[in-house]
Coordinates of C-alpha atoms in Angstrom, one line a residue:
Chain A
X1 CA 20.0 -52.9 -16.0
X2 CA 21.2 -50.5 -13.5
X3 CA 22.1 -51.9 -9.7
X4 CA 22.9 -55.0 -8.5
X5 CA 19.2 -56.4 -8.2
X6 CA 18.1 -60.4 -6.3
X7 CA 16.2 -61.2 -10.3
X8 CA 19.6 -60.6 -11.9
X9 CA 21.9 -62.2 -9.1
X10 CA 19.2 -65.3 -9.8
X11 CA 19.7 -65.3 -13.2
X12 CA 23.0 -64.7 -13.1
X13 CA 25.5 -67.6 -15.3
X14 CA 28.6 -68.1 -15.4
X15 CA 30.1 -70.1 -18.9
X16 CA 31.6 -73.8 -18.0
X17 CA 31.8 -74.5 -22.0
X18 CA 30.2 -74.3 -25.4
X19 CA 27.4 -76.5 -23.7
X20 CA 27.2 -75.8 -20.6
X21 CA 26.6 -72.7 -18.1
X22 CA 26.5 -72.8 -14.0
X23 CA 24.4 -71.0 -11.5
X24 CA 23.0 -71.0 -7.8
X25 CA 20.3 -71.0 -6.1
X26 CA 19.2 -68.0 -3.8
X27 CA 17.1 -67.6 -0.5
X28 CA 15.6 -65.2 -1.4
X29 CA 13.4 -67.0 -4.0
X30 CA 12.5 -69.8 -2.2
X31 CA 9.7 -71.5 -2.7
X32 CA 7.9 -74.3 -0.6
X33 CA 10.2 -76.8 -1.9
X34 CA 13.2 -75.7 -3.8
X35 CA 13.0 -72.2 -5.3
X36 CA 10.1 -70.4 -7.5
X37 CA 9.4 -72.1 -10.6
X38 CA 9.5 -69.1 -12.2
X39 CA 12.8 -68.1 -11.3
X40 CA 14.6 -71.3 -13.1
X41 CA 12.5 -71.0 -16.0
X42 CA 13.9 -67.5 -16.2
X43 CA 17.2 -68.7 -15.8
X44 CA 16.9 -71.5 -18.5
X45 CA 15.3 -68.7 -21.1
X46 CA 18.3 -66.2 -19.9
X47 CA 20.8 -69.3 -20.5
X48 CA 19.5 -69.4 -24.1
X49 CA 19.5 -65.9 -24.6
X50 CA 23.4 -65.6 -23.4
X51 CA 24.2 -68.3 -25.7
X52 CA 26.6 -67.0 -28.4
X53 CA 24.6 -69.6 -31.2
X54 CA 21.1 -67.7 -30.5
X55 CA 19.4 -66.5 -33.1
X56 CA 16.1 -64.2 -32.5
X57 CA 14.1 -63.7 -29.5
X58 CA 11.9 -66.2 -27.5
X59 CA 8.9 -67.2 -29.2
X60 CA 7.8 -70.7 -26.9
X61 CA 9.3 -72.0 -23.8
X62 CA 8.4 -75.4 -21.7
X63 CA 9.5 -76.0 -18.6
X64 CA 9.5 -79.1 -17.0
X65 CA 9.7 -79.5 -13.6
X66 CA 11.1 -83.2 -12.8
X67 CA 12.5 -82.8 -9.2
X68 CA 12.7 -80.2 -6.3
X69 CA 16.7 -78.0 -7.0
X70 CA 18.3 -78.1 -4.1
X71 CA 19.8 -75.2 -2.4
X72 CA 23.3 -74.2 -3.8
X73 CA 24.6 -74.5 -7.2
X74 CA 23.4 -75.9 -10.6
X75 CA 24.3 -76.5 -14.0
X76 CA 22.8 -75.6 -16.9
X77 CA 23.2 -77.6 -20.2
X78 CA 22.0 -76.3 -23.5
X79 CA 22.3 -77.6 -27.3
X80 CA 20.2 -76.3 -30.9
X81 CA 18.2 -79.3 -31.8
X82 CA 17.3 -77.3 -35.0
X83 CA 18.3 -74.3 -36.9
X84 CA 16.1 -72.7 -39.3
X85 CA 16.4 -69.3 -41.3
X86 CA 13.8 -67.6 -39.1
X87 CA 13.4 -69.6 -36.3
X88 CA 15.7 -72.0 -34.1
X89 CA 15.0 -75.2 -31.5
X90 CA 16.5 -75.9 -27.9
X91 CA 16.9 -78.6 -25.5
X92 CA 17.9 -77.5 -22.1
X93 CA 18.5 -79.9 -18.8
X94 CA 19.0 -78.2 -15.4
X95 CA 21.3 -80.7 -13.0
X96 CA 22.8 -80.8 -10.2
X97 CA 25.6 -84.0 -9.3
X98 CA 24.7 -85.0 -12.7
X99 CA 20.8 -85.7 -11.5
X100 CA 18.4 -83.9 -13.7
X101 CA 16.1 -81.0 -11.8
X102 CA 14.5 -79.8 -14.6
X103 CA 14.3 -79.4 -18.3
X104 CA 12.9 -76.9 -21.2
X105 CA 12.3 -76.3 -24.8
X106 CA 12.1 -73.3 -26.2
X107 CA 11.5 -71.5 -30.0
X108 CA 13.1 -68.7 -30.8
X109 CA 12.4 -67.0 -33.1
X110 CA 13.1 -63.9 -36.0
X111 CA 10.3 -61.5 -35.6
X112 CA 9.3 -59.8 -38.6
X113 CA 5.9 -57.7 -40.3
X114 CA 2.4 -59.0 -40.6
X115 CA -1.4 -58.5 -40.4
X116 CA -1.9 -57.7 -36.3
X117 CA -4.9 -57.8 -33.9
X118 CA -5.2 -58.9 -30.4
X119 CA -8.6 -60.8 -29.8
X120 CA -8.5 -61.2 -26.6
X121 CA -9.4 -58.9 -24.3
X122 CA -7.8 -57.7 -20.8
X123 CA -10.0 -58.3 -17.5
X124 CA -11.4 -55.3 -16.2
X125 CA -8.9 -53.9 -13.2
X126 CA -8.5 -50.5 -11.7
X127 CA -5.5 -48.7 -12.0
X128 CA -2.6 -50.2 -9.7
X129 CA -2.7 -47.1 -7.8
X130 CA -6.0 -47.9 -6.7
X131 CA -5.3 -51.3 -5.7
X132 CA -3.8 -52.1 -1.9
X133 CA -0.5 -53.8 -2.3
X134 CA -0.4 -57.7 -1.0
X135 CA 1.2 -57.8 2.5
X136 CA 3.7 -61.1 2.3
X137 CA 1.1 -63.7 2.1
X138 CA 3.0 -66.0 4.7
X139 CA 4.0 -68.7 3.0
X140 CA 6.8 -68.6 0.5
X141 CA 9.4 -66.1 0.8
X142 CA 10.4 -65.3 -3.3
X143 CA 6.5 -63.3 -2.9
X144 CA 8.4 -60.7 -1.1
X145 CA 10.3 -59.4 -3.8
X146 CA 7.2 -58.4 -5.8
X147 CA 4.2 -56.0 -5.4
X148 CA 1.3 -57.6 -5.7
X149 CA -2.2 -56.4 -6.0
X150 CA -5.0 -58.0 -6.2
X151 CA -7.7 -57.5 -8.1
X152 CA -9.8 -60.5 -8.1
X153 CA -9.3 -63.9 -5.9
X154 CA -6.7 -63.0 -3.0
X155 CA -4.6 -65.9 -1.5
X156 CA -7.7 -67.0 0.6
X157 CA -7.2 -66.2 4.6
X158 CA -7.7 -69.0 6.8
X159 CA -10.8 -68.6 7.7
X160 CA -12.2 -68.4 3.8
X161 CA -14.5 -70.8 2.2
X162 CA -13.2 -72.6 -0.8
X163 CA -14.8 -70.0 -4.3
X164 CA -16.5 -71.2 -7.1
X165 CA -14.4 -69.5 -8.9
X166 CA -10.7 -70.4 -9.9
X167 CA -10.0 -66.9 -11.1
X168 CA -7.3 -64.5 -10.1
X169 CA -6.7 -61.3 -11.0
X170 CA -3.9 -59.2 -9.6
X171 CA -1.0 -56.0 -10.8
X172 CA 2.0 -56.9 -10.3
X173 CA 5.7 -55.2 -9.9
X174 CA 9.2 -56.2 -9.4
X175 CA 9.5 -54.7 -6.2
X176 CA 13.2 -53.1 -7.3
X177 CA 11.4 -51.7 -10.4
X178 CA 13.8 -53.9 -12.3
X179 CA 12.7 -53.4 -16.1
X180 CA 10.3 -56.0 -17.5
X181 CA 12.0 -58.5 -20.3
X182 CA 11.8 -61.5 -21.2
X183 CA 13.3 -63.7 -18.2
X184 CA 11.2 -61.4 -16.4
X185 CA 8.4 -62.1 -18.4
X186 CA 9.3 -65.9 -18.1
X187 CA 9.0 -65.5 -14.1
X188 CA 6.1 -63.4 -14.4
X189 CA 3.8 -66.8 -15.9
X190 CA 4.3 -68.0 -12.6
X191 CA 3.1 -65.5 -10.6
X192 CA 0.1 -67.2 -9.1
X193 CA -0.7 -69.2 -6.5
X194 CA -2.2 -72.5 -7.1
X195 CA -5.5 -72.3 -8.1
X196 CA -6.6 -75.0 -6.4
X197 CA -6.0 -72.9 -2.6
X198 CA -9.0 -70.6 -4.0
X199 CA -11.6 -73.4 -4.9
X200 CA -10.3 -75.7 -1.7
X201 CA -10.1 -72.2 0.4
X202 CA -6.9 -72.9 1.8
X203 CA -3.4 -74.2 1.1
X204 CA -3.0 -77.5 -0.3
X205 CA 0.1 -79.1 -1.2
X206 CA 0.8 -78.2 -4.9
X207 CA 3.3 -77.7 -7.5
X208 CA 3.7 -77.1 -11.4
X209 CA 4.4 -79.5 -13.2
X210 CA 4.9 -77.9 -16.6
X211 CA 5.0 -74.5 -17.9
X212 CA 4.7 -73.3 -21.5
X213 CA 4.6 -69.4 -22.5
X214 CA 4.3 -67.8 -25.2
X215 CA 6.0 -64.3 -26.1
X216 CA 3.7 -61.9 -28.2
X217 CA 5.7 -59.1 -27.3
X218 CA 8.3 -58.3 -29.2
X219 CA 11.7 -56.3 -27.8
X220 CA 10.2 -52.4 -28.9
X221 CA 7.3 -53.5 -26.2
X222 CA 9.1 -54.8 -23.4
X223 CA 11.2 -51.5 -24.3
X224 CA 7.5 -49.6 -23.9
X225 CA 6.6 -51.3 -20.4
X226 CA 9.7 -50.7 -18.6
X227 CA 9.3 -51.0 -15.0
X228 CA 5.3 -50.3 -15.0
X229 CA 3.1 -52.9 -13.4
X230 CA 1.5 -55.9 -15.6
X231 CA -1.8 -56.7 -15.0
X232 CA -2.3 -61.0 -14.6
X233 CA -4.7 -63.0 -15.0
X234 CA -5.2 -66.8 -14.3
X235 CA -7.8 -69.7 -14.4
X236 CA -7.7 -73.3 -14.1
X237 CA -10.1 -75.4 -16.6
X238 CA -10.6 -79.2 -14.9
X239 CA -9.3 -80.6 -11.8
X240 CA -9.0 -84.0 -11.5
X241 CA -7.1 -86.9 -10.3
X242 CA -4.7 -85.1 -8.5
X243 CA -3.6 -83.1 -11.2
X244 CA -4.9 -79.5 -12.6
X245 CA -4.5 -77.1 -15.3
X246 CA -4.2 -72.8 -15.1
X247 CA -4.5 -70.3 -18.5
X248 CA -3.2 -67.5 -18.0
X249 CA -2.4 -63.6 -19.5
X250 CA -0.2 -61.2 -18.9
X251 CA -1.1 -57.7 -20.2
X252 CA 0.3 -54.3 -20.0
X253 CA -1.6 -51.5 -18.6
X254 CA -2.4 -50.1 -21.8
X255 CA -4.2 -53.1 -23.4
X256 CA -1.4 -54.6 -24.6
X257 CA -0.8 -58.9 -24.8
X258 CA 2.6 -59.8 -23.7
X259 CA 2.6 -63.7 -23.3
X260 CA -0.5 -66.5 -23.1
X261 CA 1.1 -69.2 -20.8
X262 CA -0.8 -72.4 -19.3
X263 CA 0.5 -75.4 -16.8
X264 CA -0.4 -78.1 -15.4
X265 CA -0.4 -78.8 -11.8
X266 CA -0.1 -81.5 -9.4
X267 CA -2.2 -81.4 -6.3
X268 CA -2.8 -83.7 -2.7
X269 CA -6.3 -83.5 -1.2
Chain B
X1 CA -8.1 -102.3 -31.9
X2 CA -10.0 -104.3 -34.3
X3 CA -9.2 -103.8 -38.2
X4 CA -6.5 -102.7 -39.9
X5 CA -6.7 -98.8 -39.8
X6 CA -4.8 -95.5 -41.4
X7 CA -4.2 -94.2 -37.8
X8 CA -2.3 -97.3 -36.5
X9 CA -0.8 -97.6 -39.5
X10 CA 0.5 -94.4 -39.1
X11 CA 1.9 -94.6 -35.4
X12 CA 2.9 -98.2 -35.6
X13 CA 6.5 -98.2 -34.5
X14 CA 9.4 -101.0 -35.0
X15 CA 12.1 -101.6 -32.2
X16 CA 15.1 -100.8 -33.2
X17 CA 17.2 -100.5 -29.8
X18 CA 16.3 -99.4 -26.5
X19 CA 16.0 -95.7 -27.2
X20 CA 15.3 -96.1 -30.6
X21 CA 11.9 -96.6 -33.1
X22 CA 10.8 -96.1 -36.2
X23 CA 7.9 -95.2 -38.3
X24 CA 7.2 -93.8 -41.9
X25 CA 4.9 -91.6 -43.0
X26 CA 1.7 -92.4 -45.3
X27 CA 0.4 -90.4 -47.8
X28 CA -3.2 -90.0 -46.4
X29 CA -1.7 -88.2 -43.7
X30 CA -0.2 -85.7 -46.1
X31 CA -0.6 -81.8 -44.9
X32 CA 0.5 -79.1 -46.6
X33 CA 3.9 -79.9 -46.2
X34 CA 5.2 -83.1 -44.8
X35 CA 2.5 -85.3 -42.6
X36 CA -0.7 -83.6 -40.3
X37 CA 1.1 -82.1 -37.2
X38 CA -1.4 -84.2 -35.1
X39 CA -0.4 -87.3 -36.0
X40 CA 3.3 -86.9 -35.8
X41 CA 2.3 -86.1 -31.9
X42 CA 0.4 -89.2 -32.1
X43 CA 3.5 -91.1 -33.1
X44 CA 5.7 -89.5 -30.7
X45 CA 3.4 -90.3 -27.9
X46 CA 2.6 -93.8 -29.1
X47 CA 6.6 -94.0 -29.1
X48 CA 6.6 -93.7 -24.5
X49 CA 3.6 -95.7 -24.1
X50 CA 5.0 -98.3 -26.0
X51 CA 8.6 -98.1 -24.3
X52 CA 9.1 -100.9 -21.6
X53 CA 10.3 -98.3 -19.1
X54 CA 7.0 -96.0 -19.2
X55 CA 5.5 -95.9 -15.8
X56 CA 1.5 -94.0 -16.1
X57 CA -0.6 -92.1 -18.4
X58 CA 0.1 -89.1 -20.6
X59 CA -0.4 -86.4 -18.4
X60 CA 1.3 -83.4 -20.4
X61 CA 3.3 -83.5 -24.3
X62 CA 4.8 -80.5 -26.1
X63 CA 5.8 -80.8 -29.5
X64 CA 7.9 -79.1 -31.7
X65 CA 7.8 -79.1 -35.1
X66 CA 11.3 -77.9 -36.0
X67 CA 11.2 -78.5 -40.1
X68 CA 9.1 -80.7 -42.3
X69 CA 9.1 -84.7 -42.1
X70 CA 9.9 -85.7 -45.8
X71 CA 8.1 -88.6 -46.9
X72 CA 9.5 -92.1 -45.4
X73 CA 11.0 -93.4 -42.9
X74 CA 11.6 -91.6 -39.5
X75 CA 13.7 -92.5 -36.3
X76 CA 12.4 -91.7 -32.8
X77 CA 14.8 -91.7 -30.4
X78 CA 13.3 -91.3 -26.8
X79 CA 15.2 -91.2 -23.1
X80 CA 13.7 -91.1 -20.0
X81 CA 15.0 -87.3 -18.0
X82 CA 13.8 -88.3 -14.9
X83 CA 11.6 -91.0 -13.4
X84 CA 9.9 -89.9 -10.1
X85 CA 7.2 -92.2 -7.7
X86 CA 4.2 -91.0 -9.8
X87 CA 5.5 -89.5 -12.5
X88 CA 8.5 -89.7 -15.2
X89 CA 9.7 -87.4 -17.5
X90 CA 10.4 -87.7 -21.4
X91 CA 12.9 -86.1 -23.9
X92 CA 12.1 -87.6 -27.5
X93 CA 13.3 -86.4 -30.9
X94 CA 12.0 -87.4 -34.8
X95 CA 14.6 -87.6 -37.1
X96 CA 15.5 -88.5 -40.6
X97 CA 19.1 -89.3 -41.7
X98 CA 20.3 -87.6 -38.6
X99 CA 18.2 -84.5 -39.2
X100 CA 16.2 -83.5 -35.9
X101 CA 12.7 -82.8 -37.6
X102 CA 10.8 -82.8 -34.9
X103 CA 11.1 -82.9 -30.7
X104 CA 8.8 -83.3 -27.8
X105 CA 8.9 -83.6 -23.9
X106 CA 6.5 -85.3 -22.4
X107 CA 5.3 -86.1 -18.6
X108 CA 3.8 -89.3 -17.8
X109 CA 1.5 -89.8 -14.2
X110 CA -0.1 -92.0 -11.7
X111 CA -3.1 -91.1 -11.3
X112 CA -5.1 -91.2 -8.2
X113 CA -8.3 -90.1 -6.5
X114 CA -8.5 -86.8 -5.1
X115 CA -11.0 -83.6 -5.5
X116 CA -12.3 -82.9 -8.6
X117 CA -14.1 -80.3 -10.5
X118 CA -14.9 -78.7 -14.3
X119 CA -14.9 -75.7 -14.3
X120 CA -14.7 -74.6 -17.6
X121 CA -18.0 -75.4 -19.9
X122 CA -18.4 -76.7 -23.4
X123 CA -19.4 -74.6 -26.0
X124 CA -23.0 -74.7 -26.9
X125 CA -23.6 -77.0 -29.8
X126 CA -26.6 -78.9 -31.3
X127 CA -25.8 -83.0 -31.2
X128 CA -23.8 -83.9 -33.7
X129 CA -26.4 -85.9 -35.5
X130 CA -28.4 -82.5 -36.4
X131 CA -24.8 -81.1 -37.8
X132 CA -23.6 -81.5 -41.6
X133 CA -20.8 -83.0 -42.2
X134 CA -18.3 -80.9 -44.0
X135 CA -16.9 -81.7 -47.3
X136 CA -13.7 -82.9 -48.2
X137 CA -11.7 -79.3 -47.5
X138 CA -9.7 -79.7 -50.7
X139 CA -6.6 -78.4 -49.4
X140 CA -5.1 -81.3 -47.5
X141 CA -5.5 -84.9 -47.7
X142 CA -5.6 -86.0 -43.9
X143 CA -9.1 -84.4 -43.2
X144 CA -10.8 -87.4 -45.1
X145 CA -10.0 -89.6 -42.5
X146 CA -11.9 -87.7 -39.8
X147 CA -16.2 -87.0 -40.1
X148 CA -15.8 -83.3 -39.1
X149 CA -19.1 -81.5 -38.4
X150 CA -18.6 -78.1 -38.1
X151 CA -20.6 -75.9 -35.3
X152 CA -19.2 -72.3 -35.7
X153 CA -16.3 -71.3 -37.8
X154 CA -16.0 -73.2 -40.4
X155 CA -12.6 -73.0 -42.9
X156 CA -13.6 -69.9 -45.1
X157 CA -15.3 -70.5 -48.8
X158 CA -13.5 -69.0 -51.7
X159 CA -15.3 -65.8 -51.4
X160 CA -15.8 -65.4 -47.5
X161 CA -14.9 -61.9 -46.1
X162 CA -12.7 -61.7 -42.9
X163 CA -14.4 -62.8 -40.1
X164 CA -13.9 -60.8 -36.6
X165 CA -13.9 -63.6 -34.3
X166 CA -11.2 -66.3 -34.6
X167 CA -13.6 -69.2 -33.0
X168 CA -14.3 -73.3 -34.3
X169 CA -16.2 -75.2 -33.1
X170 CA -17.0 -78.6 -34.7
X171 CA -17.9 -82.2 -33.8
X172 CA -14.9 -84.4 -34.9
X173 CA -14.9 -88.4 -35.2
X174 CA -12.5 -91.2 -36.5
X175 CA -14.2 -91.4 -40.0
X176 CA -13.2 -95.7 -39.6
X177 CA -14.9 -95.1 -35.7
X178 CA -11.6 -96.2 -34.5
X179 CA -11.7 -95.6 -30.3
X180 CA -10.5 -92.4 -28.8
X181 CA -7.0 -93.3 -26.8
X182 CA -4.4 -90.9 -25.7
X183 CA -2.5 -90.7 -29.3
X184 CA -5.9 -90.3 -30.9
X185 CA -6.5 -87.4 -28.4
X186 CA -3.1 -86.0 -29.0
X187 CA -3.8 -85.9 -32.8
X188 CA -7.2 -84.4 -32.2
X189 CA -5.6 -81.5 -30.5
X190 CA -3.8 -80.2 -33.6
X191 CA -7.4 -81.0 -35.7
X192 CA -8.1 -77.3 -36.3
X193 CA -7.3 -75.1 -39.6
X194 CA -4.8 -72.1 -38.7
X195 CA -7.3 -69.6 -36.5
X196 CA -5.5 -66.7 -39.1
X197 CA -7.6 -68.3 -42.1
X198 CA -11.4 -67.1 -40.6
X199 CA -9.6 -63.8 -39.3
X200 CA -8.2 -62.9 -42.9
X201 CA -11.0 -64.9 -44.9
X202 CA -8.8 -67.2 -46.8
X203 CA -6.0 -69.5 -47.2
X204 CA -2.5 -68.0 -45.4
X205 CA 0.8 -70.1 -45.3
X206 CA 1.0 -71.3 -41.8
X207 CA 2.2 -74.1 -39.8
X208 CA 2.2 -74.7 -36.0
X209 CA 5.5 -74.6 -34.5
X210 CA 4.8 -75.9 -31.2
X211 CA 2.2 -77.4 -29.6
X212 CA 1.0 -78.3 -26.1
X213 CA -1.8 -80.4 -24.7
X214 CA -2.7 -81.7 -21.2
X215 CA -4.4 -84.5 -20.7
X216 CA -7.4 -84.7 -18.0
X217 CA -9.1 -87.8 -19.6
X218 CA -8.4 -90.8 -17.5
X219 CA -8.3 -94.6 -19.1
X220 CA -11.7 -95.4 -17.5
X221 CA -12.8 -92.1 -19.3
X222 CA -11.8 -92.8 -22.3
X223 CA -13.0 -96.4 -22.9
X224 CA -16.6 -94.1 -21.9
X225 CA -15.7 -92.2 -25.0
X226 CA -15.3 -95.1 -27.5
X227 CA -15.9 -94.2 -31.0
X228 CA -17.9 -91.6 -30.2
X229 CA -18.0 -87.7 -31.7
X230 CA -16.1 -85.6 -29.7
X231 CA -16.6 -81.8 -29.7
X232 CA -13.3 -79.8 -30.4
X233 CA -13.5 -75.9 -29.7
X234 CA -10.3 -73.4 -30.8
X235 CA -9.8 -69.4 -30.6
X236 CA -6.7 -67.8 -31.0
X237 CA -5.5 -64.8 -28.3
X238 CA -3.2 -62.8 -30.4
X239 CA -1.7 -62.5 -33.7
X240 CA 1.7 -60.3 -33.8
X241 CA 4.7 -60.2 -36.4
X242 CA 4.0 -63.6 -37.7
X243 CA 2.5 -65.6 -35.2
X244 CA -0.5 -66.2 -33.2
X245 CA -1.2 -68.3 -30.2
X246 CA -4.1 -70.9 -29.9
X247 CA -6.1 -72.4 -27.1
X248 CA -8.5 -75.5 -27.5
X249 CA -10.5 -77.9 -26.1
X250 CA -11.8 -81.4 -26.2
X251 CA -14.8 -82.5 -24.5
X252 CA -17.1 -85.6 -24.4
X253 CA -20.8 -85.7 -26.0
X254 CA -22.0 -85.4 -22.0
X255 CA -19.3 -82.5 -21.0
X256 CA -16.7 -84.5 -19.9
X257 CA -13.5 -82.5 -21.0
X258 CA -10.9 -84.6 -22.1
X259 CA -7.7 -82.4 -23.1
X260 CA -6.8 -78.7 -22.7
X261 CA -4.4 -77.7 -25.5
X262 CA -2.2 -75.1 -26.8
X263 CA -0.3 -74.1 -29.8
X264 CA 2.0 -71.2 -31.2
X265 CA 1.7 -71.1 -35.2
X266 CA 3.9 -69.7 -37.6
X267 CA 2.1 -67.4 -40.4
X268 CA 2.7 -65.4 -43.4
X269 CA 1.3 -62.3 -44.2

């Protein structure tokens, strides 16, 4: 870390007790309702991390989100469910005036040698440098303190038809250059916008329900991207009902898998 | 439900308090170690539906299989996090003499009408009638309970070589034709063999350590289902230092897709 930077001052926690940890929320990364989902499920994860029982790094990671955070401060509260040799369990509950906001689960876990191969295979994309940056798309502020270029399916413009296609593609970049790891990484599996705007061709009330990622890259590879652009790439499989769900990658510029991570989605229309 | 039958055996539940039931395992059930990772997500989910407080249908449940269920009796202990208009949110843990085993969040929903679309498509497969059913796979009990006809990829012979693609395909039903309902969907999720045994051509300790599956399926869509084969479909994205990540689907003889799932497994080697 070098300066004082709006993804750290998010994430930033100060220790209550043994179980418990306190933060704030910040303007900056508001969403439509309450701040960007991927900036508490950063904060839960970097909770975890901070937490002197910790063993490992982060392997899975759920977030719930069961009400809109209010603007000001929150607490944090973290236990071990389960602690193995290799790997260890958490339960953690985001409040504020005792009412649960949101909660998580999360695996960490003690990397260690074995057979290797990545079978998927990143979407074709240009280099960033080729791709026009995003201006702010308008609607949430938090968009701001990232560059984002898109590859494939742009936040459609008013006048756009709904796509057949649920697909986005885009580079993106903490706009501060603030190294990638895993909080950020966390944060970065929430990128997009709901998928349901590009197959509706406009904004429609939405928000994620619950978010699970999973880490494939281990600390020597976060170490490797540094502050380079991630290339991210999402889908949704079935809407229905009012609900949806989104798959998603995130790879690094050189081929390389960081985290699979898939939601589900409510939606009104 | 008409007869007697090893799956409700296996997720029926006693009352013990308010946040409080308990199962046991059965030996037909038996995995490698401790009981088939679907069914104890059966049980878990069978645990909300069958609480007084549930409001809705399973809409999203991670599990997380934090060490093995010995054989016996289990408590599940389940609490409601949050409970909104249309939705409520779960926090449930399996354990045995005070040991957590197992843990799960789970988000239950309203449904209601709204715009809807699939756009993801089934894997091609011939009807399940013109598709052999596999033998027993001698390596774990549970798989006699399920007819499982296998499409593409299935679990490697003795002398199979390594095979470059980590895909299954297979048509799956009750082998008693008991009706598909959300536990029996939340057991079929975890109904694949690790992806790492067709990529290294053999048997490889693994075990799934969490697992993640969103339901689309609808009650009206699942009485359509019945007894009927479903067709379950599995790849995995990467395999790094000791795990890999899978993504799978379950869809309906005439393309209805019924659950989206995920998984993170542990493996050795």
């Amino acid at each position: 870390m070098t300066e004082k930077h709006p993804f750290d001052d998010a994430i930033r926690l100060e220790t209550i007790d043994a179980s418990t940890m306190r933060g704030r929320t910040h303007p900056e990364w508001g969403n439509m309702v309450g701040p960007f989902g991927g900036i508490t499920a950063a904060a839960m994860l970097h909770a975890i991390e901070s937490h002197p029982d910790r063993i490992g790094e982060p392997l899975a990671l759920t977030v719930n989100y069961a009400a809109p955070i209010a603007d000001g401060d929150f607490d944090i509260s973290l236990r071990t469910t389960r602690t193995n040799r290799t790997n260890q369990h958490w339960f953690v509950e985001l409040s504020q005036g005792g009412d649960v906001k949101t909660t998580a689960t999360a695996v960490f876990a003690v990397r260690r040698e074995s057979w290797a191969d990545t079978e998927s295979r990143p979407p074709s994309a240009p280099p960033p440098e080729q791709v026009t940056a995003s201006g702010p798309d308008g609607i949430v502020v938090w968009t701001l303190l990232y560059d984002m270029r898109f590859v494939e399916g742009p936040i459609p413009a008013e006048d756009d038809q709904p796509s057949p296609s649920s697909t986005t593609t885009l580079w993106v970049r903490d706009r501060a250059q603030r190294p990638v790891d895993y909080p950020a990484l966390a944060a970065l599996s929430d990128i997009f916008y709901p998928r349901v705007f590009l197959r509706r061709g406009g904004v429609v009330p939405s928000g994620t329900i619950s978010l699970t990622t999973y880490f494939h890259a281990d600390q020597h590879q976060l170490n490797g991207v540094g502050n380079d652009f991630v290339l991210c790439t999402a889908h949704a499989n079935r809407f229905i009902r009012g609900y949806f769900d989104q798959s998603a990658q995130v790879w690094t510029r050189d081929g390389g898998l960081l985290a699979t991570t898939h939601q589900v989605v409510y939606f009104k229309g």
